[in-house]
GROMACS .gro file of C-alpha atoms in nm:
model
  483
    1UNK     CA    1  -4.572  -1.192  -4.251
    2UNK     CA    2  -4.347  -1.112  -4.543
    3UNK     CA    3  -4.047  -1.172  -4.316
    4UNK     CA    4  -4.169  -1.529  -4.260
    5UNK     CA    5  -4.184  -1.589  -4.635
    6UNK     CA    6  -3.843  -1.429  -4.684
    7UNK     CA    7  -3.681  -1.640  -4.411
    8UNK     CA    8  -3.844  -1.955  -4.550
    9UNK     CA    9  -3.688  -1.876  -4.887
   10UNK     CA   10  -3.347  -1.796  -4.734
   11UNK     CA   11  -3.323  -2.073  -4.470
   12UNK     CA   12  -3.590  -2.344  -4.488
   13UNK     CA   13  -3.605  -2.401  -4.864
   14UNK     CA   14  -3.226  -2.435  -4.917
   15UNK     CA   15  -3.200  -2.665  -4.614
   16UNK     CA   16  -3.482  -2.890  -4.734
   17UNK     CA   17  -3.333  -2.909  -5.084
   18UNK     CA   18  -2.987  -2.985  -4.946
   19UNK     CA   19  -3.119  -3.260  -4.719
   20UNK     CA   20  -3.329  -3.406  -5.001
   21UNK     CA   21  -3.018  -3.421  -5.219
   22UNK     CA   22  -2.821  -3.585  -4.938
   23UNK     CA   23  -3.095  -3.843  -4.881
   24UNK     CA   24  -3.126  -3.917  -5.252
   25UNK     CA   25  -3.411  -4.092  -5.428
   26UNK     CA   26  -3.586  -4.385  -5.269
   27UNK     CA   27  -3.529  -4.722  -5.439
   28UNK     CA   28  -3.861  -4.884  -5.515
   29UNK     CA   29  -3.782  -5.131  -5.787
   30UNK     CA   30  -3.540  -5.418  -5.789
   31UNK     CA   31  -3.222  -5.408  -5.997
   32UNK     CA   32  -3.252  -5.605  -6.316
   33UNK     CA   33  -2.957  -5.813  -6.206
   34UNK     CA   34  -2.736  -5.830  -5.896
   35UNK     CA   35  -2.486  -5.548  -5.878
   36UNK     CA   36  -2.696  -5.295  -6.067
   37UNK     CA   37  -2.827  -4.988  -5.883
   38UNK     CA   38  -3.199  -4.985  -5.793
   39UNK     CA   39  -3.440  -4.775  -5.994
   40UNK     CA   40  -3.540  -4.453  -5.815
   41UNK     CA   41  -3.918  -4.415  -5.823
   42UNK     CA   42  -3.972  -4.100  -5.619
   43UNK     CA   43  -3.741  -3.814  -5.703
   44UNK     CA   44  -3.586  -3.548  -5.486
   45UNK     CA   45  -3.867  -3.307  -5.569
   46UNK     CA   46  -4.112  -3.533  -5.385
   47UNK     CA   47  -3.922  -3.491  -5.058
   48UNK     CA   48  -3.909  -3.115  -5.104
   49UNK     CA   49  -4.278  -3.086  -5.195
   50UNK     CA   50  -4.394  -3.296  -4.900
   51UNK     CA   51  -4.180  -3.093  -4.657
   52UNK     CA   52  -4.288  -2.753  -4.786
   53UNK     CA   53  -4.658  -2.838  -4.821
   54UNK     CA   54  -4.691  -2.950  -4.459
   55UNK     CA   55  -5.025  -2.815  -4.331
   56UNK     CA   56  -4.900  -2.791  -3.971
   57UNK     CA   57  -4.593  -2.586  -4.064
   58UNK     CA   58  -4.781  -2.357  -4.304
   59UNK     CA   59  -5.064  -2.290  -4.060
   60UNK     CA   60  -4.842  -2.230  -3.759
   61UNK     CA   61  -4.583  -2.009  -3.927
   62UNK     CA   62  -4.807  -1.822  -4.171
   63UNK     CA   63  -5.141  -1.833  -3.990
   64UNK     CA   64  -5.067  -1.848  -3.619
   65UNK     CA   65  -4.754  -1.650  -3.718
   66UNK     CA   66  -4.421  -1.778  -3.590
   67UNK     CA   67  -4.069  -1.839  -3.720
   68UNK     CA   68  -4.034  -2.214  -3.672
   69UNK     CA   69  -3.908  -2.249  -4.028
   70UNK     CA   70  -3.579  -2.083  -3.934
   71UNK     CA   71  -3.487  -2.318  -3.650
   72UNK     CA   72  -3.617  -2.620  -3.841
   73UNK     CA   73  -3.427  -2.517  -4.152
   74UNK     CA   74  -3.102  -2.481  -3.957
   75UNK     CA   75  -3.156  -2.823  -3.794
   76UNK     CA   76  -3.230  -2.990  -4.129
   77UNK     CA   77  -2.921  -2.822  -4.272
   78UNK     CA   78  -2.719  -2.968  -3.987
   79UNK     CA   79  -2.864  -3.312  -4.068
   80UNK     CA   80  -2.764  -3.271  -4.433
   81UNK     CA   81  -2.414  -3.168  -4.327
   82UNK     CA   82  -2.382  -3.482  -4.114
   83UNK     CA   83  -2.484  -3.700  -4.407
   84UNK     CA   84  -2.224  -3.522  -4.619
   85UNK     CA   85  -1.971  -3.590  -4.340
   86UNK     CA   86  -1.919  -3.220  -4.265
   87UNK     CA   87  -1.924  -3.257  -3.888
   88UNK     CA   88  -1.797  -2.911  -3.795
   89UNK     CA   89  -2.051  -2.738  -4.019
   90UNK     CA   90  -2.323  -2.958  -3.872
   91UNK     CA   91  -2.218  -2.858  -3.519
   92UNK     CA   92  -2.232  -2.488  -3.602
   93UNK     CA   93  -2.572  -2.513  -3.778
   94UNK     CA   94  -2.727  -2.706  -3.492
   95UNK     CA   95  -2.597  -2.452  -3.239
   96UNK     CA   96  -2.759  -2.177  -3.447
   97UNK     CA   97  -3.086  -2.372  -3.453
   98UNK     CA   98  -3.075  -2.433  -3.078
   99UNK     CA   99  -3.008  -2.066  -3.004
  100UNK     CA  100  -3.278  -1.946  -3.240
  101UNK     CA  101  -3.544  -2.160  -3.066
  102UNK     CA  102  -3.467  -2.361  -2.758
  103UNK     CA  103  -3.715  -2.628  -2.872
  104UNK     CA  104  -3.439  -2.760  -3.100
  105UNK     CA  105  -3.311  -2.918  -2.780
  106UNK     CA  106  -3.538  -3.206  -2.888
  107UNK     CA  107  -3.267  -3.296  -3.142
  108UNK     CA  108  -2.967  -3.257  -2.909
  109UNK     CA  109  -2.934  -3.625  -2.801
  110UNK     CA  110  -2.921  -3.741  -3.163
  111UNK     CA  111  -2.658  -3.488  -3.271
  112UNK     CA  112  -2.453  -3.560  -2.959
  113UNK     CA  113  -2.458  -3.940  -3.010
  114UNK     CA  114  -2.394  -3.919  -3.381
  115UNK     CA  115  -2.102  -3.678  -3.349
  116UNK     CA  116  -1.958  -3.880  -3.060
  117UNK     CA  117  -1.959  -4.199  -3.269
  118UNK     CA  118  -1.795  -4.009  -3.554
  119UNK     CA  119  -1.521  -3.882  -3.324
  120UNK     CA  120  -1.459  -4.226  -3.172
  121UNK     CA  121  -1.433  -4.372  -3.520
  122UNK     CA  122  -1.128  -4.158  -3.599
  123UNK     CA  123  -0.804  -4.359  -3.628
  124UNK     CA  124  -0.607  -4.365  -3.305
  125UNK     CA  125  -0.659  -4.197  -2.971
  126UNK     CA  126  -0.496  -3.876  -3.090
  127UNK     CA  127  -0.732  -3.851  -3.386
  128UNK     CA  128  -1.033  -3.897  -3.156
  129UNK     CA  129  -0.914  -3.633  -2.908
  130UNK     CA  130  -0.834  -3.385  -3.184
  131UNK     CA  131  -1.174  -3.430  -3.345
  132UNK     CA  132  -1.354  -3.394  -3.012
  133UNK     CA  133  -1.159  -3.076  -2.950
  134UNK     CA  134  -1.252  -2.937  -3.291
  135UNK     CA  135  -1.623  -3.007  -3.242
  136UNK     CA  136  -1.612  -2.863  -2.889
  137UNK     CA  137  -1.436  -2.550  -3.011
  138UNK     CA  138  -1.699  -2.490  -3.279
  139UNK     CA  139  -1.980  -2.532  -3.024
  140UNK     CA  140  -1.819  -2.302  -2.766
  141UNK     CA  141  -1.734  -2.038  -3.028
  142UNK     CA  142  -2.088  -2.036  -3.170
  143UNK     CA  143  -2.248  -2.007  -2.825
  144UNK     CA  144  -2.001  -1.738  -2.718
  145UNK     CA  145  -2.071  -1.532  -3.028
  146UNK     CA  146  -2.447  -1.547  -2.977
  147UNK     CA  147  -2.453  -1.497  -2.601
  148UNK     CA  148  -2.185  -1.230  -2.572
  149UNK     CA  149  -2.425  -0.936  -2.634
  150UNK     CA  150  -2.635  -1.034  -2.330
  151UNK     CA  151  -2.325  -1.030  -2.110
  152UNK     CA  152  -2.175  -0.710  -2.259
  153UNK     CA  153  -2.484  -0.487  -2.289
  154UNK     CA  154  -2.648  -0.578  -1.959
  155UNK     CA  155  -2.854  -0.371  -1.721
  156UNK     CA  156  -2.675  -0.150  -1.472
  157UNK     CA  157  -2.586  -0.330  -1.151
  158UNK     CA  158  -2.631  -0.677  -1.306
  159UNK     CA  159  -2.333  -0.906  -1.346
  160UNK     CA  160  -2.260  -1.093  -1.665
  161UNK     CA  161  -2.361  -1.425  -1.506
  162UNK     CA  162  -2.676  -1.264  -1.370
  163UNK     CA  163  -2.772  -1.138  -1.715
  164UNK     CA  164  -2.716  -1.482  -1.866
  165UNK     CA  165  -2.922  -1.636  -1.585
  166UNK     CA  166  -3.213  -1.405  -1.670
  167UNK     CA  167  -3.201  -1.525  -2.031
  168UNK     CA  168  -3.204  -1.890  -1.921
  169UNK     CA  169  -3.507  -1.825  -1.702
  170UNK     CA  170  -3.691  -1.684  -2.001
  171UNK     CA  171  -3.587  -1.974  -2.221
  172UNK     CA  172  -3.708  -2.245  -1.981
  173UNK     CA  173  -4.026  -2.117  -1.811
  174UNK     CA  174  -4.084  -2.407  -1.574
  175UNK     CA  175  -4.327  -2.194  -1.378
  176UNK     CA  176  -4.583  -2.216  -1.661
  177UNK     CA  177  -4.669  -2.573  -1.574
  178UNK     CA  178  -4.629  -2.927  -1.700
  179UNK     CA  179  -4.791  -2.862  -2.040
  180UNK     CA  180  -4.946  -2.579  -2.237
  181UNK     CA  181  -5.322  -2.574  -2.292
  182UNK     CA  182  -5.454  -2.912  -2.421
  183UNK     CA  183  -5.153  -3.070  -2.587
  184UNK     CA  184  -5.170  -3.425  -2.724
  185UNK     CA  185  -4.906  -3.586  -2.501
  186UNK     CA  186  -4.886  -3.828  -2.210
  187UNK     CA  187  -4.924  -3.571  -1.935
  188UNK     CA  188  -5.245  -3.424  -2.070
  189UNK     CA  189  -5.395  -3.773  -2.106
  190UNK     CA  190  -5.302  -3.848  -1.743
  191UNK     CA  191  -5.442  -3.513  -1.631
  192UNK     CA  192  -5.779  -3.615  -1.771
  193UNK     CA  193  -5.767  -3.928  -1.557
  194UNK     CA  194  -5.616  -3.754  -1.253
  195UNK     CA  195  -5.755  -3.403  -1.224
  196UNK     CA  196  -5.502  -3.273  -0.972
  197UNK     CA  197  -5.193  -3.378  -1.172
  198UNK     CA  198  -5.088  -3.020  -1.247
  199UNK     CA  199  -5.123  -2.932  -0.881
  200UNK     CA  200  -4.856  -3.178  -0.770
  201UNK     CA  201  -4.510  -3.068  -0.657
  202UNK     CA  202  -4.336  -2.904  -0.958
  203UNK     CA  203  -4.001  -3.047  -0.854
  204UNK     CA  204  -4.137  -3.401  -0.854
  205UNK     CA  205  -4.307  -3.346  -1.189
  206UNK     CA  206  -3.977  -3.228  -1.339
  207UNK     CA  207  -3.800  -3.541  -1.220
  208UNK     CA  208  -4.076  -3.773  -1.342
  209UNK     CA  209  -4.097  -3.604  -1.684
  210UNK     CA  210  -3.718  -3.616  -1.718
  211UNK     CA  211  -3.713  -3.987  -1.633
  212UNK     CA  212  -3.995  -4.067  -1.875
  213UNK     CA  213  -3.826  -3.872  -2.155
  214UNK     CA  214  -3.494  -4.048  -2.097
  215UNK     CA  215  -3.674  -4.382  -2.101
  216UNK     CA  216  -3.818  -4.312  -2.447
  217UNK     CA  217  -3.483  -4.176  -2.566
  218UNK     CA  218  -3.291  -4.486  -2.451
  219UNK     CA  219  -3.354  -4.713  -2.753
  220UNK     CA  220  -3.297  -4.426  -2.997
  221UNK     CA  221  -2.962  -4.324  -2.849
  222UNK     CA  222  -2.849  -4.682  -2.784
  223UNK     CA  223  -2.908  -4.762  -3.150
  224UNK     CA  224  -2.695  -4.465  -3.257
  225UNK     CA  225  -2.413  -4.537  -3.013
  226UNK     CA  226  -2.380  -4.899  -3.124
  227UNK     CA  227  -2.349  -4.815  -3.496
  228UNK     CA  228  -1.970  -4.832  -3.503
  229UNK     CA  229  -1.915  -5.066  -3.801
  230UNK     CA  230  -1.845  -4.945  -4.151
  231UNK     CA  231  -2.146  -5.142  -4.279
  232UNK     CA  232  -2.374  -4.926  -4.065
  233UNK     CA  233  -2.291  -4.620  -4.274
  234UNK     CA  234  -2.484  -4.776  -4.564
  235UNK     CA  235  -2.819  -4.691  -4.403
  236UNK     CA  236  -2.714  -4.369  -4.234
  237UNK     CA  237  -2.929  -4.159  -4.466
  238UNK     CA  238  -3.236  -4.344  -4.337
  239UNK     CA  239  -3.136  -4.382  -3.973
  240UNK     CA  240  -3.049  -4.019  -3.898
  241UNK     CA  241  -3.388  -3.863  -3.991
  242UNK     CA  242  -3.561  -4.148  -3.807
  243UNK     CA  243  -3.353  -4.083  -3.497
  244UNK     CA  244  -3.428  -3.709  -3.509
  245UNK     CA  245  -3.799  -3.780  -3.544
  246UNK     CA  246  -3.800  -4.038  -3.264
  247UNK     CA  247  -3.608  -3.807  -3.033
  248UNK     CA  248  -3.859  -3.531  -3.105
  249UNK     CA  249  -4.148  -3.767  -3.034
  250UNK     CA  250  -3.992  -3.872  -2.703
  251UNK     CA  251  -3.962  -3.510  -2.590
  252UNK     CA  252  -4.307  -3.417  -2.717
  253UNK     CA  253  -4.479  -3.707  -2.541
  254UNK     CA  254  -4.308  -3.686  -2.201
  255UNK     CA  255  -4.101  -3.372  -2.148
  256UNK     CA  256  -4.190  -3.076  -1.924
  257UNK     CA  257  -4.374  -2.770  -2.062
  258UNK     CA  258  -4.481  -2.887  -2.410
  259UNK     CA  259  -4.689  -2.685  -2.656
  260UNK     CA  260  -4.895  -2.833  -2.941
  261UNK     CA  261  -4.678  -2.649  -3.195
  262UNK     CA  262  -4.377  -2.846  -3.070
  263UNK     CA  263  -4.486  -3.142  -3.282
  264UNK     CA  264  -4.326  -2.968  -3.580
  265UNK     CA  265  -3.989  -3.085  -3.448
  266UNK     CA  266  -4.047  -3.460  -3.483
  267UNK     CA  267  -4.261  -3.409  -3.793
  268UNK     CA  268  -4.017  -3.240  -4.032
  269UNK     CA  269  -3.732  -3.497  -4.021
  270UNK     CA  270  -3.979  -3.783  -4.064
  271UNK     CA  271  -4.147  -3.606  -4.355
  272UNK     CA  272  -3.816  -3.614  -4.541
  273UNK     CA  273  -3.858  -3.994  -4.554
  274UNK     CA  274  -4.186  -3.968  -4.748
  275UNK     CA  275  -4.059  -4.170  -5.049
  276UNK     CA  276  -3.962  -4.458  -4.821
  277UNK     CA  277  -4.311  -4.486  -4.667
  278UNK     CA  278  -4.567  -4.256  -4.832
  279UNK     CA  279  -4.872  -4.398  -4.658
  280UNK     CA  280  -4.755  -4.356  -4.297
  281UNK     CA  281  -4.581  -4.021  -4.354
  282UNK     CA  282  -4.892  -3.874  -4.520
  283UNK     CA  283  -5.105  -4.011  -4.236
  284UNK     CA  284  -4.875  -3.857  -3.971
  285UNK     CA  285  -4.880  -3.520  -4.152
  286UNK     CA  286  -5.260  -3.513  -4.144
  287UNK     CA  287  -5.276  -3.613  -3.777
  288UNK     CA  288  -5.021  -3.341  -3.689
  289UNK     CA  289  -5.242  -3.067  -3.834
  290UNK     CA  290  -5.550  -3.233  -3.685
  291UNK     CA  291  -5.399  -3.216  -3.335
  292UNK     CA  292  -5.364  -2.837  -3.368
  293UNK     CA  293  -5.723  -2.787  -3.482
  294UNK     CA  294  -5.850  -2.623  -3.158
  295UNK     CA  295  -5.566  -2.370  -3.175
  296UNK     CA  296  -5.629  -2.305  -3.545
  297UNK     CA  297  -6.001  -2.249  -3.487
  298UNK     CA  298  -5.922  -1.980  -3.229
  299UNK     CA  299  -5.702  -1.810  -3.489
  300UNK     CA  300  -5.976  -1.823  -3.755
  301UNK     CA  301  -5.785  -2.071  -3.974
  302UNK     CA  302  -6.061  -2.325  -4.040
  303UNK     CA  303  -6.068  -2.272  -4.418
  304UNK     CA  304  -5.686  -2.268  -4.459
  305UNK     CA  305  -5.675  -2.584  -4.247
  306UNK     CA  306  -5.913  -2.767  -4.481
  307UNK     CA  307  -5.737  -2.639  -4.794
  308UNK     CA  308  -5.386  -2.732  -4.683
  309UNK     CA  309  -5.500  -3.081  -4.579
  310UNK     CA  310  -5.657  -3.135  -4.922
  311UNK     CA  311  -5.348  -3.001  -5.098
  312UNK     CA  312  -5.120  -3.240  -4.911
  313UNK     CA  313  -5.332  -3.550  -4.961
  314UNK     CA  314  -5.476  -3.465  -5.303
  315UNK     CA  315  -5.176  -3.319  -5.484
  316UNK     CA  316  -4.862  -3.434  -5.306
  317UNK     CA  317  -4.935  -3.774  -5.153
  318UNK     CA  318  -5.215  -3.922  -5.365
  319UNK     CA  319  -4.994  -4.035  -5.659
  320UNK     CA  320  -4.811  -4.267  -5.419
  321UNK     CA  321  -5.099  -4.401  -5.208
  322UNK     CA  322  -5.117  -4.683  -5.136
  323UNK     CA  323  -4.748  -4.758  -5.199
  324UNK     CA  324  -4.658  -5.076  -5.381
  325UNK     CA  325  -4.427  -5.279  -5.156
  326UNK     CA  326  -4.074  -5.328  -5.277
  327UNK     CA  327  -4.112  -5.703  -5.251
  328UNK     CA  328  -4.415  -5.696  -5.479
  329UNK     CA  329  -4.224  -5.511  -5.750
  330UNK     CA  330  -3.911  -5.710  -5.682
  331UNK     CA  331  -4.068  -6.041  -5.776
  332UNK     CA  332  -4.330  -5.927  -6.027
  333UNK     CA  333  -4.123  -6.065  -6.315
  334UNK     CA  334  -4.160  -6.421  -6.186
  335UNK     CA  335  -4.512  -6.439  -6.330
  336UNK     CA  336  -4.604  -6.559  -6.677
  337UNK     CA  337  -4.346  -6.830  -6.725
  338UNK     CA  338  -4.397  -7.044  -7.037
  339UNK     CA  339  -4.450  -7.417  -7.074
  340UNK     CA  340  -4.721  -7.447  -6.811
  341UNK     CA  341  -4.542  -7.241  -6.546
  342UNK     CA  342  -4.192  -7.261  -6.408
  343UNK     CA  343  -4.076  -7.355  -6.062
  344UNK     CA  344  -4.066  -7.017  -5.884
  345UNK     CA  345  -3.872  -7.019  -5.555
  346UNK     CA  346  -4.121  -7.051  -5.266
  347UNK     CA  347  -3.947  -6.761  -5.086
  348UNK     CA  348  -4.064  -6.527  -5.364
  349UNK     CA  349  -4.427  -6.629  -5.326
  350UNK     CA  350  -4.403  -6.602  -4.948
  351UNK     CA  351  -4.246  -6.256  -4.956
  352UNK     CA  352  -4.504  -6.135  -5.208
  353UNK     CA  353  -4.794  -6.264  -4.996
  354UNK     CA  354  -4.651  -6.117  -4.675
  355UNK     CA  355  -4.587  -5.777  -4.836
  356UNK     CA  356  -4.940  -5.765  -4.976
  357UNK     CA  357  -5.098  -5.865  -4.645
  358UNK     CA  358  -4.890  -5.609  -4.452
  359UNK     CA  359  -4.984  -5.329  -4.692
  360UNK     CA  360  -5.353  -5.414  -4.672
  361UNK     CA  361  -5.342  -5.401  -4.292
  362UNK     CA  362  -5.149  -5.072  -4.293
  363UNK     CA  363  -5.396  -4.917  -4.538
  364UNK     CA  364  -5.693  -5.031  -4.331
  365UNK     CA  365  -5.546  -4.886  -4.011
  366UNK     CA  366  -5.465  -4.553  -4.177
  367UNK     CA  367  -5.812  -4.545  -4.334
  368UNK     CA  368  -5.979  -4.608  -3.998
  369UNK     CA  369  -5.773  -4.325  -3.847
  370UNK     CA  370  -5.878  -4.083  -4.122
  371UNK     CA  371  -6.243  -4.182  -4.077
  372UNK     CA  372  -6.206  -4.114  -3.705
  373UNK     CA  373  -6.071  -3.764  -3.776
  374UNK     CA  374  -6.353  -3.690  -4.020
  375UNK     CA  375  -6.610  -3.815  -3.768
  376UNK     CA  376  -6.472  -3.592  -3.493
  377UNK     CA  377  -6.476  -3.293  -3.730
  378UNK     CA  378  -6.837  -3.364  -3.826
  379UNK     CA  379  -6.951  -3.404  -3.464
  380UNK     CA  380  -6.766  -3.091  -3.356
  381UNK     CA  381  -6.929  -2.883  -3.631
  382UNK     CA  382  -7.277  -3.025  -3.567
  383UNK     CA  383  -7.292  -3.023  -3.188
  384UNK     CA  384  -7.048  -2.751  -3.080
  385UNK     CA  385  -7.239  -2.529  -2.837
  386UNK     CA  386  -7.552  -2.742  -2.862
  387UNK     CA  387  -7.731  -2.881  -2.560
  388UNK     CA  388  -7.618  -3.079  -2.362
  389UNK     CA  389  -7.261  -3.019  -2.483
  390UNK     CA  390  -7.271  -2.647  -2.400
  391UNK     CA  391  -7.206  -2.745  -2.039
  392UNK     CA  392  -6.866  -2.883  -2.146
  393UNK     CA  393  -6.690  -2.611  -2.350
  394UNK     CA  394  -6.360  -2.801  -2.336
  395UNK     CA  395  -6.505  -3.133  -2.453
  396UNK     CA  396  -6.411  -3.104  -2.819
  397UNK     CA  397  -6.053  -2.978  -2.770
  398UNK     CA  398  -6.008  -3.259  -2.518
  399UNK     CA  399  -6.135  -3.522  -2.763
  400UNK     CA  400  -5.907  -3.390  -3.039
  401UNK     CA  401  -5.607  -3.401  -2.806
  402UNK     CA  402  -5.682  -3.748  -2.669
  403UNK     CA  403  -5.737  -3.888  -3.019
  404UNK     CA  404  -5.410  -3.733  -3.141
  405UNK     CA  405  -5.211  -3.845  -2.836
  406UNK     CA  406  -5.296  -4.210  -2.907
  407UNK     CA  407  -5.178  -4.167  -3.266
  408UNK     CA  408  -4.853  -3.997  -3.161
  409UNK     CA  409  -4.776  -4.276  -2.916
  410UNK     CA  410  -4.836  -4.529  -3.195
  411UNK     CA  411  -4.613  -4.323  -3.425
  412UNK     CA  412  -4.330  -4.335  -3.170
  413UNK     CA  413  -4.354  -4.715  -3.153
  414UNK     CA  414  -4.375  -4.747  -3.532
  415UNK     CA  415  -4.078  -4.526  -3.617
  416UNK     CA  416  -3.863  -4.659  -3.332
  417UNK     CA  417  -3.922  -5.014  -3.456
  418UNK     CA  418  -3.836  -4.891  -3.804
  419UNK     CA  419  -3.508  -4.744  -3.680
  420UNK     CA  420  -3.414  -5.051  -3.478
  421UNK     CA  421  -3.530  -5.280  -3.760
  422UNK     CA  422  -3.250  -5.158  -3.985
  423UNK     CA  423  -3.021  -5.408  -3.807
  424UNK     CA  424  -3.213  -5.725  -3.897
  425UNK     CA  425  -3.266  -5.585  -4.244
  426UNK     CA  426  -2.892  -5.558  -4.284
  427UNK     CA  427  -2.854  -5.913  -4.160
  428UNK     CA  428  -3.112  -6.025  -4.418
  429UNK     CA  429  -2.928  -5.864  -4.707
  430UNK     CA  430  -2.738  -6.184  -4.774
  431UNK     CA  431  -3.066  -6.372  -4.812
  432UNK     CA  432  -3.204  -6.101  -5.038
  433UNK     CA  433  -2.894  -6.112  -5.253
  434UNK     CA  434  -2.928  -6.489  -5.282
  435UNK     CA  435  -3.288  -6.452  -5.398
  436UNK     CA  436  -3.183  -6.193  -5.654
  437UNK     CA  437  -2.917  -6.424  -5.791
  438UNK     CA  438  -3.165  -6.710  -5.807
  439UNK     CA  439  -3.416  -6.492  -5.985
  440UNK     CA  440  -3.154  -6.387  -6.238
  441UNK     CA  441  -3.067  -6.750  -6.302
  442UNK     CA  442  -3.433  -6.836  -6.352
  443UNK     CA  443  -3.472  -6.553  -6.601
  444UNK     CA  444  -3.171  -6.677  -6.794
  445UNK     CA  445  -3.315  -7.031  -6.790
  446UNK     CA  446  -3.646  -6.896  -6.919
  447UNK     CA  447  -3.471  -6.718  -7.206
  448UNK     CA  448  -3.273  -7.031  -7.295
  449UNK     CA  449  -3.583  -7.252  -7.298
  450UNK     CA  450  -3.773  -7.007  -7.514
  451UNK     CA  451  -3.487  -6.992  -7.764
  452UNK     CA  452  -3.472  -7.373  -7.781
  453UNK     CA  453  -3.847  -7.389  -7.819
  454UNK     CA  454  -3.841  -7.151  -8.114
  455UNK     CA  455  -3.548  -7.332  -8.273
  456UNK     CA  456  -3.712  -7.676  -8.245
  457UNK     CA  457  -4.040  -7.549  -8.386
  458UNK     CA  458  -3.860  -7.386  -8.677
  459UNK     CA  459  -3.670  -7.707  -8.756
  460UNK     CA  460  -3.990  -7.909  -8.739
  461UNK     CA  461  -4.168  -7.676  -8.981
  462UNK     CA  462  -3.880  -7.651  -9.232
  463UNK     CA  463  -3.812  -8.028  -9.221
  464UNK     CA  464  -4.165  -8.108  -9.339
  465UNK     CA  465  -4.232  -8.330  -9.042
  466UNK     CA  466  -4.505  -8.318  -8.784
  467UNK     CA  467  -4.548  -7.967  -8.648
  468UNK     CA  468  -4.392  -7.915  -8.309
  469UNK     CA  469  -4.669  -7.854  -8.050
  470UNK     CA  470  -4.647  -7.530  -7.853
  471UNK     CA  471  -4.783  -7.661  -7.526
  472UNK     CA  472  -4.942  -7.960  -7.358
  473UNK     CA  473  -4.807  -8.236  -7.139
  474UNK     CA  474  -4.849  -8.512  -7.405
  475UNK     CA  475  -4.664  -8.345  -7.693
  476UNK     CA  476  -4.424  -8.557  -7.898
  477UNK     CA  477  -4.069  -8.439  -7.881
  478UNK     CA  478  -3.857  -8.448  -8.202
  479UNK     CA  479  -3.586  -8.701  -8.214
  480UNK     CA  480  -3.221  -8.631  -8.267
  481UNK     CA  481  -2.945  -8.475  -8.073
  482UNK     CA  482  -3.101  -8.129  -8.118
  483UNK     CA  483  -3.341  -8.232  -7.839
   0.00000   0.00000   0.00000
């Protein structure tokens, strides 16, 4: 167990910190005037804390006892290298992650598409070919270095290709079935409805699972492959973790031979976007650990499960729940105008109302989900093994998995829409900039009117005339060209 802590300190922690630095702080407040940078509300430490205090990762690696932190750390380091435009380093780190745990294959489509777009963006055909050759050479060299020992020190009478084939068979155990135990994905849900699903032809199941996975991957990869303009690089720090998370969700929901611990792969990249959407990321983190509850109970981790959930929600996420929408903060300064209220642009009121309504709905949905998890926990503790439920020993694990599967499917839709929604948000930037300029002009007009108001009142008082009224629609205005 000390080796897990040591590897977390050597691999996972530096990778998380590097990626947090590459992502930067999340802008939550509007610039005071157009052209100024936004005010960062959630610092880099928030990303690091939310990633390292993940209940699912802590319980699996330090309770169930595995080394997922190494492969995840290498993959997150590769993501950070991509954001820093160090493509060759990113290729090498991802190859290391993939060879440490083959589950990192969940990320392969995203890295392939992203690197391909980078290579095609090089100036000229020669530049593209050279860059493709460099990336390919790094990948081949890394794989050759890691796989050479299996080919060199092989069993007597076994060829090099035969030895490598034995390793591949171990890495992809298709003979173990469509899914492992009661995992919260599409195939387990269908197996509840169709009891003989696992007994169908394995070859047909492989084809169907491959097709379903590719179908879910299609919008994610298409979005990455069409980001060829320079303006698209502006939101790359947000799009890349989203794409990694969505790719992981696609594989988890529909691929062949999935284990409940595999949800760590889509979870960690999405967790790095906690400052951008604290409510949904905290909700997903809780559901991820909740989905593993039957496994954790078998390992005697009930108390650590409860403690880590409370630590995440109570210490890490609670200061930012519910999040204040950017639009609400953006237009907060439009309130309190003098002289009976100024003409505030109707777009500002509309955006404020829509942002508030959306946040209320999101909070209600997340709250209902949390209540559902608490209810299932209470029922499981009260009635586990009691009559008549003792006849159905798998009832509670099945309910936990079905409940979690619905949430993971909703998460895939939510985060995919988020990723694809970056395009219309870019198109709306011109409108946002116009509103910012208009707001700045209104603030300047407010300041000018207040200065004139003070000046006119001062002149009225010093001139010995009738005092200048401070408000009211029927006030008498002073005569003269000062008016």
